[in-house]
Short mmCIF file of C-alpha atoms in Angstrom, two decimals:
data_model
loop_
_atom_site.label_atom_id
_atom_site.label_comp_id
_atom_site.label_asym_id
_atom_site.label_seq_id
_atom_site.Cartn_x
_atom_site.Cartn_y
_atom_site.Cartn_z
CA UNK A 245 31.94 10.69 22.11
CA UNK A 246 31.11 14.08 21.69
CA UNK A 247 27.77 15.98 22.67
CA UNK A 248 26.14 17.34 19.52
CA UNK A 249 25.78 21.25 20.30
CA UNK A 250 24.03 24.15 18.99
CA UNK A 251 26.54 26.86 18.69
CA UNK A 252 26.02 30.54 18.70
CA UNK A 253 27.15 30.49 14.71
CA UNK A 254 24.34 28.28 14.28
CA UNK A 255 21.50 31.02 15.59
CA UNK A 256 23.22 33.60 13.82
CA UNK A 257 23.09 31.52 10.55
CA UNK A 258 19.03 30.76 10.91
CA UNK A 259 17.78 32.02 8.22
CA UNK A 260 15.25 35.18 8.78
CA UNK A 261 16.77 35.15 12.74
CA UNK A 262 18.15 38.12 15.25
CA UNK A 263 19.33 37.50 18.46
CA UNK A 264 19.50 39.59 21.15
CA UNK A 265 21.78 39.18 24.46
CA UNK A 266 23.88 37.00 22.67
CA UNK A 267 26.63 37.37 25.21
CA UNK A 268 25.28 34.76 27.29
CA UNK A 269 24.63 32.02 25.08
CA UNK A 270 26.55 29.03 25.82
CA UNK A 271 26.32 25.82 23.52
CA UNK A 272 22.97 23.72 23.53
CA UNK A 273 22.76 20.69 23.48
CA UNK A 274 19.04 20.34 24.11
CA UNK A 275 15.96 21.85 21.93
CA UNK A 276 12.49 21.46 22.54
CA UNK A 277 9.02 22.48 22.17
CA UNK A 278 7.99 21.49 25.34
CA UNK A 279 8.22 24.54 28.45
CA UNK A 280 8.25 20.97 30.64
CA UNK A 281 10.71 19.67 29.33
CA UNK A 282 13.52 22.60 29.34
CA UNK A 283 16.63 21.74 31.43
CA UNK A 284 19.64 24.24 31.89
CA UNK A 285 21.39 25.21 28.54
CA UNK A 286 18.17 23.80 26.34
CA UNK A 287 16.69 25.96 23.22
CA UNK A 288 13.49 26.19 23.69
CA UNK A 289 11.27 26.49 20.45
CA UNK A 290 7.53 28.81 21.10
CA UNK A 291 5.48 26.97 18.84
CA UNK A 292 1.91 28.16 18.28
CA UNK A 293 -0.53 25.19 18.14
CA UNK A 294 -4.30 24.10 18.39
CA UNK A 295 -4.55 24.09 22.21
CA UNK A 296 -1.53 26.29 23.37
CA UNK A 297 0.93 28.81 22.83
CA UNK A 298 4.75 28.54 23.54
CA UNK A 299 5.04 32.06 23.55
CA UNK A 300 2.87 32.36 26.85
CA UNK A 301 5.64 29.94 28.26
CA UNK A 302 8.88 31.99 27.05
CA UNK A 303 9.44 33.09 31.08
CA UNK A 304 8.91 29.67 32.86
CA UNK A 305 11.36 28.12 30.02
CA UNK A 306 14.04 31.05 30.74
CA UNK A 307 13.52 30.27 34.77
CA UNK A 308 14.24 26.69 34.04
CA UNK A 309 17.47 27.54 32.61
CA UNK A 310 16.92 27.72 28.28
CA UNK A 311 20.10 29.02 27.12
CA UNK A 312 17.96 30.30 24.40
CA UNK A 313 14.06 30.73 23.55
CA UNK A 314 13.05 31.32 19.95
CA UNK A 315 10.37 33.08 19.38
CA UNK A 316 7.96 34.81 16.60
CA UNK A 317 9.59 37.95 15.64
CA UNK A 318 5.92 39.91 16.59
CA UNK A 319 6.45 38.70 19.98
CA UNK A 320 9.53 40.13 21.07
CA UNK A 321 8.03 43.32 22.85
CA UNK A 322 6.77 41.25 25.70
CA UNK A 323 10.58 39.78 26.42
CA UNK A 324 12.71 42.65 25.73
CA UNK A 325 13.35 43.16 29.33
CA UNK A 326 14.10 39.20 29.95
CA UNK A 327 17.44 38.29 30.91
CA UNK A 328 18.68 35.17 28.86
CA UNK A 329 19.36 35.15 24.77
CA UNK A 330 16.20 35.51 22.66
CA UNK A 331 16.13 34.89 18.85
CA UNK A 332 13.23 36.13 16.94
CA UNK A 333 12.00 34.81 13.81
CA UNK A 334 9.54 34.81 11.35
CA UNK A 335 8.31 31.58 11.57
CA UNK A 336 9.11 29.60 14.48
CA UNK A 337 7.59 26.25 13.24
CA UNK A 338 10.13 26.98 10.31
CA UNK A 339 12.85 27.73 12.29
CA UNK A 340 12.30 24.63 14.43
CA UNK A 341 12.91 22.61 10.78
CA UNK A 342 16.17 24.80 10.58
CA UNK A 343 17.43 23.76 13.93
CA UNK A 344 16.82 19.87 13.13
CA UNK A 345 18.47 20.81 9.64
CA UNK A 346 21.40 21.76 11.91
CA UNK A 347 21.13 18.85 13.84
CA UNK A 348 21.24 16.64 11.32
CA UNK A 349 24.28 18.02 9.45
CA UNK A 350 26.26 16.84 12.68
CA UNK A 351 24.79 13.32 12.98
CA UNK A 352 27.10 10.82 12.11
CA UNK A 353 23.89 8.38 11.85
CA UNK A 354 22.63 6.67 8.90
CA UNK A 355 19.31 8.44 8.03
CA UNK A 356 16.19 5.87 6.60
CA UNK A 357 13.36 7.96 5.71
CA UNK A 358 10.10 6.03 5.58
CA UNK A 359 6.49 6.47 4.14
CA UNK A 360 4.15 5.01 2.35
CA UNK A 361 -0.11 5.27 2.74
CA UNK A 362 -0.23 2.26 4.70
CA UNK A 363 2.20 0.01 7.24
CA UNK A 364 4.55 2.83 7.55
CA UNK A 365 4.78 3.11 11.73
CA UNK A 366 4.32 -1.29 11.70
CA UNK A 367 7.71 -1.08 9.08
CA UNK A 368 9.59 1.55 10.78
CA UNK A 369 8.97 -0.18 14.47
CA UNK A 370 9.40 -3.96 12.38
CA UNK A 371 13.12 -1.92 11.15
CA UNK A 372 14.09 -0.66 14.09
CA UNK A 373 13.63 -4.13 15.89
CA UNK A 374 15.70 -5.84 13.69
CA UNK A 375 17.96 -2.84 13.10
CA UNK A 376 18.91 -3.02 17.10
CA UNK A 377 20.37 -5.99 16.93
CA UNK A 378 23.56 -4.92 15.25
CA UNK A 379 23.30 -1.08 15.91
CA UNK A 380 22.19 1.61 18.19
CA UNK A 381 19.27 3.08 16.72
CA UNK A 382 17.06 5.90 17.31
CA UNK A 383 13.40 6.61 15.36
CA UNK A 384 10.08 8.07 15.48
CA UNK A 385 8.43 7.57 18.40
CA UNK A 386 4.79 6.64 17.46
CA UNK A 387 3.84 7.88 14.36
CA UNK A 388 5.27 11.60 15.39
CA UNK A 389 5.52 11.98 11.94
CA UNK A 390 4.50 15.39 10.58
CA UNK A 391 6.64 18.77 10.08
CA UNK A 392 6.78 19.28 13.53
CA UNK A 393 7.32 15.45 14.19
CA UNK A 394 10.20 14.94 12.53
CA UNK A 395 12.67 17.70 13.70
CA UNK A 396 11.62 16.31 16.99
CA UNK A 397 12.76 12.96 15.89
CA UNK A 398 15.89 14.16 14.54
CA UNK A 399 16.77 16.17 17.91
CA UNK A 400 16.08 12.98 19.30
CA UNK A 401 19.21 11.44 18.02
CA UNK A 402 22.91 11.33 19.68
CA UNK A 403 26.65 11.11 18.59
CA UNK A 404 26.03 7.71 19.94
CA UNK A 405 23.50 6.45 17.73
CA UNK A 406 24.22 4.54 14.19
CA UNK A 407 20.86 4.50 13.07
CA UNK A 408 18.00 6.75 12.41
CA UNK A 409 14.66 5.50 10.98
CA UNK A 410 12.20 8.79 10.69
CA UNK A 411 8.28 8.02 9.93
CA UNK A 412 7.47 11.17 7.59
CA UNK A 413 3.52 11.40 6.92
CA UNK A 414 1.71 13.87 4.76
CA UNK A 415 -2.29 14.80 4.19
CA UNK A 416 -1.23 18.21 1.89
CA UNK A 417 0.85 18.48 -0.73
CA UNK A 418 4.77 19.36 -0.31
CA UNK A 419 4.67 18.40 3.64
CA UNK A 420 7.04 15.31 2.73
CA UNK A 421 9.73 17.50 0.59
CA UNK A 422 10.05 19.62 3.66
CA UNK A 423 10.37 16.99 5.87
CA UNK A 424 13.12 14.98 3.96
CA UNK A 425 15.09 18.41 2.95
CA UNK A 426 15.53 18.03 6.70
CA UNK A 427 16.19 14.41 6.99
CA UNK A 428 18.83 14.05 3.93
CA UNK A 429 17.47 10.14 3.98
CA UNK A 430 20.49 8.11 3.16
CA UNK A 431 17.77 5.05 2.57
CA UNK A 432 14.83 5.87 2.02
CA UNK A 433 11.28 2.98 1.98
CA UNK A 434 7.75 4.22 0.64
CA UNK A 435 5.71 1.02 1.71
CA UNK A 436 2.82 1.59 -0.93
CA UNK A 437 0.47 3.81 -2.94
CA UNK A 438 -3.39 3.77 -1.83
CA UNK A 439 -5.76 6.08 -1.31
CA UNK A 440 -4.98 8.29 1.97
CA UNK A 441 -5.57 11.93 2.23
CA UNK A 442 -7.54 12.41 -1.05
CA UNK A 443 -9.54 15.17 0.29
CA UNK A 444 -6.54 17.11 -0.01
CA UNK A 445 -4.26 14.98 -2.45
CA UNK A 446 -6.81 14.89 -4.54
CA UNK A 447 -6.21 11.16 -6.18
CA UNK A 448 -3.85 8.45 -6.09
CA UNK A 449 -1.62 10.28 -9.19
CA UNK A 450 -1.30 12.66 -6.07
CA UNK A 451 -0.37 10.52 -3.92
CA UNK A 452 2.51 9.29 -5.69
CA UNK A 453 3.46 12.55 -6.66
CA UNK A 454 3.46 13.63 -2.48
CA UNK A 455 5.34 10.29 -1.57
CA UNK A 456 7.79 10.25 -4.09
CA UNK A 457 9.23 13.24 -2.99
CA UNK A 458 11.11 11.44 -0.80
CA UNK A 459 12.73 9.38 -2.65
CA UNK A 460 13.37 12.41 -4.64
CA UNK A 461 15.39 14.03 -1.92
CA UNK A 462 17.11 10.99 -1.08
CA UNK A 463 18.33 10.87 -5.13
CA UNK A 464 19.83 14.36 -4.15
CA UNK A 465 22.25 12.47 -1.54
CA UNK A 466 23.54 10.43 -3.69
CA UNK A 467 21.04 7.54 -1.32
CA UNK A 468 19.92 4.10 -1.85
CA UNK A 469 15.63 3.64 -2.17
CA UNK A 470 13.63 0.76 -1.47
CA UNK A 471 11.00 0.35 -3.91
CA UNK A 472 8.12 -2.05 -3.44
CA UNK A 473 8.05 -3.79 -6.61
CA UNK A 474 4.04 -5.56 -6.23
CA UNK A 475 2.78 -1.99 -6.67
CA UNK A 476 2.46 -0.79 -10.28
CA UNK A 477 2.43 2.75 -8.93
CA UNK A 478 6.12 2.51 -8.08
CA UNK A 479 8.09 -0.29 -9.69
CA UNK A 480 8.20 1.63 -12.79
CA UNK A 481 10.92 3.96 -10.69
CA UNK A 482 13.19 1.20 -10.72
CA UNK A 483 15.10 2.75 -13.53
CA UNK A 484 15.25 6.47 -11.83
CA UNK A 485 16.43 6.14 -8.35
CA UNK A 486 19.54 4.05 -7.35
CA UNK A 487 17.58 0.54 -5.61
CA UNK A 488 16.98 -2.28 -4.13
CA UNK A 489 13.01 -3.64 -5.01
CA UNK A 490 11.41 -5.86 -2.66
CA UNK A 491 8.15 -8.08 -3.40
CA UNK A 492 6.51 -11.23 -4.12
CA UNK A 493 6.91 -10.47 -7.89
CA UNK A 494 9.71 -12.68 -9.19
CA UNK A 495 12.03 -9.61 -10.26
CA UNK A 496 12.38 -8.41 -6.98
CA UNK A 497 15.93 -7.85 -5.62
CA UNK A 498 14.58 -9.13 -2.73
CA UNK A 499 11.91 -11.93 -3.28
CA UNK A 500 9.38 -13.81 -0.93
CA UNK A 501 7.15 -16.79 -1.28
CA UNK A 502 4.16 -17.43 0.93
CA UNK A 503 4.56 -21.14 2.06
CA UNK A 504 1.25 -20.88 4.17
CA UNK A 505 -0.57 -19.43 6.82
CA UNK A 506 -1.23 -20.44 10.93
CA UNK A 507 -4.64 -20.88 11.63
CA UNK A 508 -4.46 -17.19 13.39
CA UNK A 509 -3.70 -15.42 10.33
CA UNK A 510 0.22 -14.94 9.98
CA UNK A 511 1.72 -15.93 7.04
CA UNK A 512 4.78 -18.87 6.69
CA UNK A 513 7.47 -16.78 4.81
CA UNK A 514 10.52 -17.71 2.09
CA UNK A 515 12.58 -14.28 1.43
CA UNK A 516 16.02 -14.32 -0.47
CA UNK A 517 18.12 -12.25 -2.44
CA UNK A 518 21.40 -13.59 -3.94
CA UNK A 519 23.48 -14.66 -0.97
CA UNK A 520 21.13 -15.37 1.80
CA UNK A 521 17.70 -17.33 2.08
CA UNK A 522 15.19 -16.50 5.46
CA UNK A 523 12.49 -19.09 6.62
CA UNK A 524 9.92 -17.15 9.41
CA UNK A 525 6.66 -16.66 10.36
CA UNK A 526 5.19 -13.04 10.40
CA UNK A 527 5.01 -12.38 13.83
CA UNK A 528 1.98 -9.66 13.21
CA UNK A 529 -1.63 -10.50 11.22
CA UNK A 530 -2.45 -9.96 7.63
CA UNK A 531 -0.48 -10.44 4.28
CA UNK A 532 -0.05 -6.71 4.47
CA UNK A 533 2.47 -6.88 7.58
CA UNK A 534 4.16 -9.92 5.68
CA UNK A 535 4.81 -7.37 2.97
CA UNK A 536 6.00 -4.74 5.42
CA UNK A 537 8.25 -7.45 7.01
CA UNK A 538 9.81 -8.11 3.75
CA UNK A 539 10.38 -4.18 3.60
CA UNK A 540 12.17 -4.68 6.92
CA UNK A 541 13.76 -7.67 6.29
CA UNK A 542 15.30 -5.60 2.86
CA UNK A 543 16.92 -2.81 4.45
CA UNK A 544 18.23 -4.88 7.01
CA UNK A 545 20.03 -7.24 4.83
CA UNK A 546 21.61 -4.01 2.84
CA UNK A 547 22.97 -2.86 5.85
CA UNK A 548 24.65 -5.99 6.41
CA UNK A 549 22.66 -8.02 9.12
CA UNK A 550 23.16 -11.88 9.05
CA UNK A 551 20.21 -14.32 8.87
CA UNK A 552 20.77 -15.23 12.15
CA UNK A 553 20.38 -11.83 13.35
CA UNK A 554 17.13 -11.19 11.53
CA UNK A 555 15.46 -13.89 12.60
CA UNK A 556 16.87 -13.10 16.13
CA UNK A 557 15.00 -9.69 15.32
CA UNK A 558 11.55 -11.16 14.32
CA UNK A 559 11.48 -12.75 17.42
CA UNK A 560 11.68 -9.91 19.41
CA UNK A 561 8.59 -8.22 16.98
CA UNK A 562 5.49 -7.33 19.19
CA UNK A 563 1.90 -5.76 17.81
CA UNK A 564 1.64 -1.87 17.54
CA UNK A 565 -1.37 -0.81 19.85
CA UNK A 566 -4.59 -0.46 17.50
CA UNK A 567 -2.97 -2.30 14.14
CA UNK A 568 -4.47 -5.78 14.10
CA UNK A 569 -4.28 -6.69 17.63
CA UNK A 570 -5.74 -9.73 18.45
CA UNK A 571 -7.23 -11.38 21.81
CA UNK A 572 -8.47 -14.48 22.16
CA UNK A 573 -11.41 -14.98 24.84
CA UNK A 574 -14.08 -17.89 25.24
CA UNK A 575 -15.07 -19.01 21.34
CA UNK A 576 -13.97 -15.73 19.93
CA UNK A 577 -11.21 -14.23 18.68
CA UNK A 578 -11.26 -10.27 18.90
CA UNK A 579 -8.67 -8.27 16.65
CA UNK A 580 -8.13 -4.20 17.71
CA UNK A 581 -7.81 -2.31 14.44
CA UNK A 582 -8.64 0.82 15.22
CA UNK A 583 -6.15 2.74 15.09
CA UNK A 584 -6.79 4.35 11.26
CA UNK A 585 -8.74 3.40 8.13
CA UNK A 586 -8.35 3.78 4.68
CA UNK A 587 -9.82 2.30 1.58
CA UNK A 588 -6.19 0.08 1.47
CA UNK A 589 -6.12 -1.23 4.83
CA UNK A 590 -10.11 -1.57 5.08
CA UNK A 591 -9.47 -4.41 2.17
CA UNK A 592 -6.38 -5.59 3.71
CA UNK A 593 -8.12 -6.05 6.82
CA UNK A 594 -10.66 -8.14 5.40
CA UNK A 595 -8.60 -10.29 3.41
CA UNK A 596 -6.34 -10.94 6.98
CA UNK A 597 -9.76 -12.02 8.40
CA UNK A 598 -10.56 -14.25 5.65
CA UNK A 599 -7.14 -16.08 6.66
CA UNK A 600 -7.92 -16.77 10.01
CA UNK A 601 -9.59 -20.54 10.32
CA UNK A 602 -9.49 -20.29 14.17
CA UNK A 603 -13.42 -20.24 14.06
CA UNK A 604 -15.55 -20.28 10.74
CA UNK A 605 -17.73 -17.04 11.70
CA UNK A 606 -16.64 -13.84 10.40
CA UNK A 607 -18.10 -10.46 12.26
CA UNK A 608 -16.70 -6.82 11.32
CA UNK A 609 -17.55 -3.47 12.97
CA UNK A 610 -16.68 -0.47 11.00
CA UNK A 611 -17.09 3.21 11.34
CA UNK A 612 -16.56 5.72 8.74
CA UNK A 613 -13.44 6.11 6.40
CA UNK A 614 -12.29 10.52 6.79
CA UNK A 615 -9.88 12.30 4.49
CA UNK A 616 -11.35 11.29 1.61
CA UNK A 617 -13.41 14.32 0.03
CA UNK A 618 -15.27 13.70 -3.35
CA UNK A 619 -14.40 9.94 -3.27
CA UNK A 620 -15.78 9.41 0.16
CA UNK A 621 -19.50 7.71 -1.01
CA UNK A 622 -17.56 5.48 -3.86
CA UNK A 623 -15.26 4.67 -1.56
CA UNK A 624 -17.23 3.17 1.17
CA UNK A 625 -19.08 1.48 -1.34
CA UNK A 626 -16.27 -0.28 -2.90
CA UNK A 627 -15.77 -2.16 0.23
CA UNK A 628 -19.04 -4.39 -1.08
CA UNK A 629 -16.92 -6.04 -3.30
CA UNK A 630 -14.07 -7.26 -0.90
CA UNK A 631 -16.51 -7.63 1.71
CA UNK A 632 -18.59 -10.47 -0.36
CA UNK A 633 -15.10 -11.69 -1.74
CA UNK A 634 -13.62 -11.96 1.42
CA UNK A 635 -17.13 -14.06 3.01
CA UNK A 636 -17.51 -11.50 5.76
CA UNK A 637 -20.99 -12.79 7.13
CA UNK A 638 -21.73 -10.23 9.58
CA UNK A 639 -21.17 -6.51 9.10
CA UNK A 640 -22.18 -3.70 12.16
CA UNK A 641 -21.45 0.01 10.81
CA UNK A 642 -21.28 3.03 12.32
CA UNK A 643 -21.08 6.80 10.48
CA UNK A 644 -22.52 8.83 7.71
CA UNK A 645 -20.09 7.70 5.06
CA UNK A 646 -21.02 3.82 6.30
CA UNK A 647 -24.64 4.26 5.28
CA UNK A 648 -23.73 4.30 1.70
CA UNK A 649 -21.58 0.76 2.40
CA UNK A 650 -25.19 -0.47 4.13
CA UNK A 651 -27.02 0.18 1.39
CA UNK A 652 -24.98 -1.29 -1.18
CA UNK A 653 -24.62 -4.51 1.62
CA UNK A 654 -28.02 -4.97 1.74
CA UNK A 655 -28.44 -5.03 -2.16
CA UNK A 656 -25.91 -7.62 -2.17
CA UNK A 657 -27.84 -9.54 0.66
CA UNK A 658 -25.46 -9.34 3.11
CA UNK A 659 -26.57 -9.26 6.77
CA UNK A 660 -25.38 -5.90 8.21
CA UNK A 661 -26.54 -3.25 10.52
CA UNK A 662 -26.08 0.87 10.15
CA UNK A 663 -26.57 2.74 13.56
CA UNK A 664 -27.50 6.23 14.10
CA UNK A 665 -25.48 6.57 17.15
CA UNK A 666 -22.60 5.38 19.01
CA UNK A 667 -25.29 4.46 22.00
CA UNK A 668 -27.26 2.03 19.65
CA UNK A 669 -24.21 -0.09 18.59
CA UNK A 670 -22.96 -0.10 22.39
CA UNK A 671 -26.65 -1.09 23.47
CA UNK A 672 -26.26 -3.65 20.47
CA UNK A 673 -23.24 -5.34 20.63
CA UNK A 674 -23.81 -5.40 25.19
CA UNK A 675 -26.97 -7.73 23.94
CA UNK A 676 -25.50 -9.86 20.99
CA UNK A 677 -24.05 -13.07 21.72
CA UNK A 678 -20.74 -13.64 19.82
CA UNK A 679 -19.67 -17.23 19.66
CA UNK A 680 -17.51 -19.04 17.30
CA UNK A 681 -16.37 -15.88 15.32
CA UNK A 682 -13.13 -13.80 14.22
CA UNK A 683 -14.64 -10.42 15.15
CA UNK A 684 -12.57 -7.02 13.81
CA UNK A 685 -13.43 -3.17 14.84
CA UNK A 686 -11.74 -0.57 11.95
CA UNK A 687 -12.50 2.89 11.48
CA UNK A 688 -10.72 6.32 11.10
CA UNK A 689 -9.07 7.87 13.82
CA UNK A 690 -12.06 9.96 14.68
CA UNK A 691 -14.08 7.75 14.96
CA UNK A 692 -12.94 6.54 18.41
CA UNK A 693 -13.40 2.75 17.22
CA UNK A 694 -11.46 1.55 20.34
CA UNK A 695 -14.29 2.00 23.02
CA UNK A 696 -16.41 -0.58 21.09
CA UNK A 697 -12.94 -2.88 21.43
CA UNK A 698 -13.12 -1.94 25.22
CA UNK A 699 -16.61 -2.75 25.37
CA UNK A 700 -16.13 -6.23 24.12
CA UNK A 701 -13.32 -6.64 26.02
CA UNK A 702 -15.43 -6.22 28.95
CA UNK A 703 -18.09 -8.26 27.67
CA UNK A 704 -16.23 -10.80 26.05
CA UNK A 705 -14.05 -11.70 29.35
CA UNK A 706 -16.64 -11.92 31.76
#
């Protein structure tokens, strides 16, 4: 099967691009960001970010062997004397999107574009799982899913792949039409509507406005979208985009039953469309991931996998580092959740707790929810409500936006703790016995939730 190459046409047709010492170009099939990364006849891409600049890395890539570098048109004096083909643009990040455009017009791979304001990553790795077992598939690694993120995904992907599942995330407004104008999703899955990113999106009519876009995109290739028919912020698209709906609501395409639970929290599944009817267990925590595995288990059927297959798939499922990762020690049960937080999975990750009957205690560690502007105080105090409804008993916080959530605990006369430091809860939680007790740490990204999971860890398995 054929390399896919970047030709000398190709440059010439980037938009805003000249190139000069063309002569020696010879087809790429390689293009990166990465200076370390550069092997003989690569592109290499001078991207300017937070902590360094490609451009100061043009020479070492041309030494390595880039048949090309690409660089900001403002930068060209300092490489007018370097032997190899440079193109100069306005824009590199821009032209980097071109490139994958490119790229993607000579895939032969089915595209899935997936997104959603929670369970995205745990869907796309839960797809490409059970995906594998019939095809060779590429997607995101991790959840390298921004503007730069996805052409990198997208170079990412051979002749010899079938398959290509892209993660496409978003915290400003038209970041996810640019990313699928580059994709040209063939499927395309937005897992739900909550409220992520409102500091910039400013509310969840945003939201759906920033998601749907790429469904929008996918209409415009004449694609096939998944639409999650239990949220009333997107069922009613049912009659605008060419689908397949997936839920527990009974008018789902593709419907599921919960027939019950294990005592650590994963849910006993029934899912069936018309012609074929799957028995499983979740394999990961939390009604949530049961809905994203229905997601999963959608697509897959669509393109054609068998029953036996899926379930072959589900068996081969593991946890995603940081999303609901449990560890059972002495008397407690210790579940990683750290990776993110958002109003949406902060209530999804109580309910999940409230499922586990492992050990009747129930002990949750939170630090602050970010990226929500305005909303950020009513936010964090809506999580009183699904706190008491969910019987957390014991509730540790840590951050400025938790101190409204204490206060509002405290009304309620729920035991709970705020700290004013990250050495008070470690001092803390080295000193509090934990027995008998489901125990969860959540928190935004920032919030570096992980080292109290490393700490108890530490503690815990002594």
């Amino acid at each position: 099967m054929k390399k896919i190459i970047i030709t000398l046409n190709d440059l010439f047709n980037l938009p805003t691009a000249s190139i000069y010492c063309p002569d020696g170009y010879k087809s790429a099939a390689h293009v990166t960001i990465d200076s370390r990364k550069v092997q003989p006849n690569s592109i290499f891409v001078a991207i300017k970010g937070e902590k360094f600049n490609g451009h100061d890395f043009v020479d070492e890539a041309l030494a390595k062997g880039a048949n090309a570098v690409v660089i900001n048109e403002g930068e060209l004096k300092k490489y007018e004397n370097s032997e190899g083909t440079i193109v100069t643009v306005e824009n590199t990040v821009y032209a980097l999107g071109d490139l994958a455009n490119v790229w993607r017009n000579k895939l032969s791979a089915k595209v899935i574009g997936i997104t959603g304001s929670n369970g995205k990553t745990t869907t796309k790795e839960m797809l490409s799982v059970l995906l594998a077992e019939r095809f060779k598939v590429q997607a995101t690694v991790g959840n390298n899913n921004n503007h730069i993120g996805v052409p990198l995904t997208i170079f990412s992907c051979s002749s010899q792949h079938q398959i290509l599942i892209a993660e496409t995330g978003t915290n400003h407004f038209g970041e996810i039409a640019y990313s699928a104008k580059i994709l040209q999703p063939n499927f395309a899955l937005i897992t739900n509507i909550g409220a992520s990113h409102l500091e910039y999106l400013k509310d969840l009519q945003g939201v759906r406005k920033e998601k749907i876009s790429l469904f929008d995109e996918t209409k415009k290739n004449k694609g096939l979208v998944f639409i999650n028919f239990d949220d009333s912020r997107l069922n009613s698209l049912i009659t605008k985009y060419r689908n397949i709906s997936f839920g527990f609501d009974n008018g789902a395409d593709v419907q599921a039953s919960m027939k019950g639970c294990t005592k650590d929290g994963r849910i006993i599944l029934r899912i069936h469309n018309k012609k074929t009817t799957i028995e499983c267990v979740s394999p990961l925590l939390g009604e949530h991931n049961a809905k994203n595995l229905i997601a999963a288990i959608a697509v897959a059927l669509k393109l054609g996998l068998t029953k036996n297959e899926i379930l072959a798939g589900i068996a081969k499922i593991k946890p995603i580092k940081q999303r609901l990762v449990s560890k059972i020690f002495e008397n407690v049960l210790l579940i990683d959740d750290t990776y993110n937080a958002n109003p949406q999975s902060m209530r999804a990750a109580f309910e999940t707790m409230k499922s586990i009957s492992l050990y009747p205690k129930k002990i949750a560690i939170l630090g602050d929810m970010f990226e929500l502007g305005t909303d950020s105080k009513k936010e964090h105090e809506l999580l009183t409500a699904s706190i008491k409804k969910n019987k957390i008993n014991d509730v540790y916080l840590l951050g400025k936006g938790m101190k409204f959530l204490s206060k509002k605990l405290q009304d309620e006369k729920i035991i709970c703790k705020h700290f004013a430091s990250r050495e008070k809860l470690e001092q803390f939680l080295e000193g509090h016995p934990f027995q008998n007790a489901v125990v969860i740490v959540k928190g935004s990204r920032g919030m570096k939730m992980e080292d109290f999971v490393h700490q108890l860890e530490c503690k815990l398995g002594k």
